[in-house]
Amino acid sequence: MNTTVTLELKFGTADGKTRSLSVKNPKSGLTAAELQPAMASIIGLNVFEVKGVNPYAAVNSARYVERTITDVITDAK
């Protein structure tokens, strides 16, 4: 069994949609008080643009996503 953890940061785009930024193997236990300023810093950089739209214009949400893979059959021949 293999489990991976990803931190998913969700932003509102300049055109009213939602865009995600995923971070693999994040520090565990991050709080909203720690993540909101970090996400605001990403927004403040204003270095991203997709088809003329800023994909990271507003803080939306953040969450940890755990994915567990359990092999049932391996190396079947």
JSON list of C-alpha atoms in Angstrom, two decimals:
[
{"chain": "A", "resi": 1, "resn": "MET", "atom": "CA", "xyz": [0.00, 0.00, 0.00]},
{"chain": "A", "resi": 2, "resn": "ASN", "atom": "CA", "xyz": [1.32, 3.42, -0.96]},
{"chain": "A", "resi": 3, "resn": "THR", "atom": "CA", "xyz": [-0.11, 6.68, 0.38]},
{"chain": "A", "resi": 4, "resn": "THR", "atom": "CA", "xyz": [0.74, 10.13, -0.94]},
{"chain": "A", "resi": 5, "resn": "VAL", "atom": "CA", "xyz": [-0.30, 13.51, 0.42]},
{"chain": "A", "resi": 6, "resn": "THR", "atom": "CA", "xyz": [-0.84, 16.62, -1.65]},
{"chain": "A", "resi": 7, "resn": "LEU", "atom": "CA", "xyz": [-1.73, 20.12, -0.53]},
{"chain": "A", "resi": 8, "resn": "GLU", "atom": "CA", "xyz": [-4.34, 21.53, -2.92]},
{"chain": "A", "resi": 9, "resn": "LEU", "atom": "CA", "xyz": [-4.54, 25.32, -3.02]},
{"chain": "A", "resi": 10, "resn": "LYS", "atom": "CA", "xyz": [-7.64, 26.66, -4.75]},
{"chain": "A", "resi": 11, "resn": "PHE", "atom": "CA", "xyz": [-7.73, 30.17, -6.15]},
{"chain": "A", "resi": 12, "resn": "GLY", "atom": "CA", "xyz": [-10.38, 32.27, -7.80]},
{"chain": "A", "resi": 13, "resn": "THR", "atom": "CA", "xyz": [-9.32, 33.41, -11.28]},
{"chain": "A", "resi": 14, "resn": "ALA", "atom": "CA", "xyz": [-9.67, 36.92, -12.67]},
{"chain": "A", "resi": 15, "resn": "ASP", "atom": "CA", "xyz": [-12.57, 35.71, -14.82]},
{"chain": "A", "resi": 16, "resn": "GLY", "atom": "CA", "xyz": [-14.56, 34.18, -11.94]},
{"chain": "A", "resi": 17, "resn": "LYS", "atom": "CA", "xyz": [-13.53, 30.54, -12.29]},
{"chain": "A", "resi": 18, "resn": "THR", "atom": "CA", "xyz": [-11.56, 28.29, -9.92]},
{"chain": "A", "resi": 19, "resn": "ARG", "atom": "CA", "xyz": [-7.99, 27.12, -10.45]},
{"chain": "A", "resi": 20, "resn": "SER", "atom": "CA", "xyz": [-5.94, 24.69, -8.31]},
{"chain": "A", "resi": 21, "resn": "LEU", "atom": "CA", "xyz": [-2.26, 24.55, -7.50]},
{"chain": "A", "resi": 22, "resn": "SER", "atom": "CA", "xyz": [-1.04, 21.24, -6.03]},
{"chain": "A", "resi": 23, "resn": "VAL", "atom": "CA", "xyz": [2.04, 20.80, -3.83]},
{"chain": "A", "resi": 24, "resn": "LYS", "atom": "CA", "xyz": [3.41, 17.27, -3.41]},
{"chain": "A", "resi": 25, "resn": "ASN", "atom": "CA", "xyz": [4.73, 16.12, -0.02]},
{"chain": "A", "resi": 26, "resn": "PRO", "atom": "CA", "xyz": [3.74, 19.28, 1.86]},
{"chain": "A", "resi": 27, "resn": "LYS", "atom": "CA", "xyz": [4.57, 20.10, 5.45]},
{"chain": "A", "resi": 28, "resn": "SER", "atom": "CA", "xyz": [1.83, 18.57, 7.58]},
{"chain": "A", "resi": 29, "resn": "GLY", "atom": "CA", "xyz": [-0.42, 20.49, 9.95]},
{"chain": "A", "resi": 30, "resn": "LEU", "atom": "CA", "xyz": [-0.42, 23.82, 8.14]},
{"chain": "A", "resi": 31, "resn": "THR", "atom": "CA", "xyz": [-3.20, 26.11, 9.35]},
{"chain": "A", "resi": 32, "resn": "ALA", "atom": "CA", "xyz": [-5.39, 28.66, 7.62]},
{"chain": "A", "resi": 33, "resn": "ALA", "atom": "CA", "xyz": [-3.41, 31.38, 9.41]},
{"chain": "A", "resi": 34, "resn": "GLU", "atom": "CA", "xyz": [-0.23, 30.09, 7.74]},
{"chain": "A", "resi": 35, "resn": "LEU", "atom": "CA", "xyz": [-1.70, 29.28, 4.32]},
{"chain": "A", "resi": 36, "resn": "GLN", "atom": "CA", "xyz": [-3.69, 32.46, 3.66]},
{"chain": "A", "resi": 37, "resn": "PRO", "atom": "CA", "xyz": [-0.64, 34.76, 3.69]},
{"chain": "A", "resi": 38, "resn": "ALA", "atom": "CA", "xyz": [1.34, 32.26, 1.58]},
{"chain": "A", "resi": 39, "resn": "MET", "atom": "CA", "xyz": [-1.47, 32.13, -0.97]},
{"chain": "A", "resi": 40, "resn": "ALA", "atom": "CA", "xyz": [-1.73, 35.93, -0.89]},
{"chain": "A", "resi": 41, "resn": "SER", "atom": "CA", "xyz": [2.01, 36.06, -1.68]},
{"chain": "A", "resi": 42, "resn": "ILE", "atom": "CA", "xyz": [1.45, 33.86, -4.75]},
{"chain": "A", "resi": 43, "resn": "ILE", "atom": "CA", "xyz": [-1.31, 36.22, -5.85]},
{"chain": "A", "resi": 44, "resn": "GLY", "atom": "CA", "xyz": [0.89, 39.26, -5.16]},
{"chain": "A", "resi": 45, "resn": "LEU", "atom": "CA", "xyz": [3.66, 37.96, -7.42]},
{"chain": "A", "resi": 46, "resn": "ASN", "atom": "CA", "xyz": [1.31, 38.37, -10.41]},
{"chain": "A", "resi": 47, "resn": "VAL", "atom": "CA", "xyz": [3.64, 36.25, -12.56]},
{"chain": "A", "resi": 48, "resn": "PHE", "atom": "CA", "xyz": [1.09, 33.80, -13.97]},
{"chain": "A", "resi": 49, "resn": "GLU", "atom": "CA", "xyz": [-1.12, 34.36, -16.97]},
{"chain": "A", "resi": 50, "resn": "VAL", "atom": "CA", "xyz": [-3.17, 31.88, -18.98]},
{"chain": "A", "resi": 51, "resn": "LYS", "atom": "CA", "xyz": [-4.79, 33.18, -22.17]},
{"chain": "A", "resi": 52, "resn": "GLY", "atom": "CA", "xyz": [-4.66, 36.73, -20.85]},
{"chain": "A", "resi": 53, "resn": "VAL", "atom": "CA", "xyz": [-6.26, 35.82, -17.49]},
{"chain": "A", "resi": 54, "resn": "ASN", "atom": "CA", "xyz": [-4.61, 35.76, -14.07]},
{"chain": "A", "resi": 55, "resn": "PRO", "atom": "CA", "xyz": [-5.37, 32.21, -12.80]},
{"chain": "A", "resi": 56, "resn": "TYR", "atom": "CA", "xyz": [-4.44, 33.12, -9.22]},
{"chain": "A", "resi": 57, "resn": "ALA", "atom": "CA", "xyz": [-6.40, 36.26, -8.40]},
{"chain": "A", "resi": 58, "resn": "ALA", "atom": "CA", "xyz": [-8.11, 35.44, -5.08]},
{"chain": "A", "resi": 59, "resn": "VAL", "atom": "CA", "xyz": [-7.76, 32.95, -2.21]},
{"chain": "A", "resi": 60, "resn": "ASN", "atom": "CA", "xyz": [-10.55, 30.35, -2.38]},
{"chain": "A", "resi": 61, "resn": "SER", "atom": "CA", "xyz": [-9.62, 27.35, -0.20]},
{"chain": "A", "resi": 62, "resn": "ALA", "atom": "CA", "xyz": [-6.91, 24.87, 0.74]},
{"chain": "A", "resi": 63, "resn": "ARG", "atom": "CA", "xyz": [-7.01, 21.20, 1.67]},
{"chain": "A", "resi": 64, "resn": "TYR", "atom": "CA", "xyz": [-4.84, 18.16, 2.15]},
{"chain": "A", "resi": 65, "resn": "VAL", "atom": "CA", "xyz": [-5.62, 15.30, -0.24]},
{"chain": "A", "resi": 66, "resn": "GLU", "atom": "CA", "xyz": [-4.49, 11.78, 0.68]},
{"chain": "A", "resi": 67, "resn": "ARG", "atom": "CA", "xyz": [-4.34, 9.12, -2.00]},
{"chain": "A", "resi": 68, "resn": "THR", "atom": "CA", "xyz": [-3.85, 5.48, -1.12]},
{"chain": "A", "resi": 69, "resn": "ILE", "atom": "CA", "xyz": [-2.90, 2.93, -3.76]},
{"chain": "A", "resi": 70, "resn": "THR", "atom": "CA", "xyz": [-3.29, -0.74, -2.98]},
{"chain": "A", "resi": 71, "resn": "ASP", "atom": "CA", "xyz": [-1.96, -3.16, -5.58]},
{"chain": "A", "resi": 72, "resn": "VAL", "atom": "CA", "xyz": [-4.16, -6.18, -6.14]},
{"chain": "A", "resi": 73, "resn": "ILE", "atom": "CA", "xyz": [-2.23, -7.80, -8.99]},
{"chain": "A", "resi": 74, "resn": "THR", "atom": "CA", "xyz": [1.37, -6.88, -9.77]},
{"chain": "A", "resi": 75, "resn": "ASP", "atom": "CA", "xyz": [3.57, -7.98, -12.61]},
{"chain": "A", "resi": 76, "resn": "ALA", "atom": "CA", "xyz": [0.89, -10.20, -14.14]},
{"chain": "A", "resi": 77, "resn": "LYS", "atom": "CA", "xyz": [2.25, -12.13, -17.12]}
]
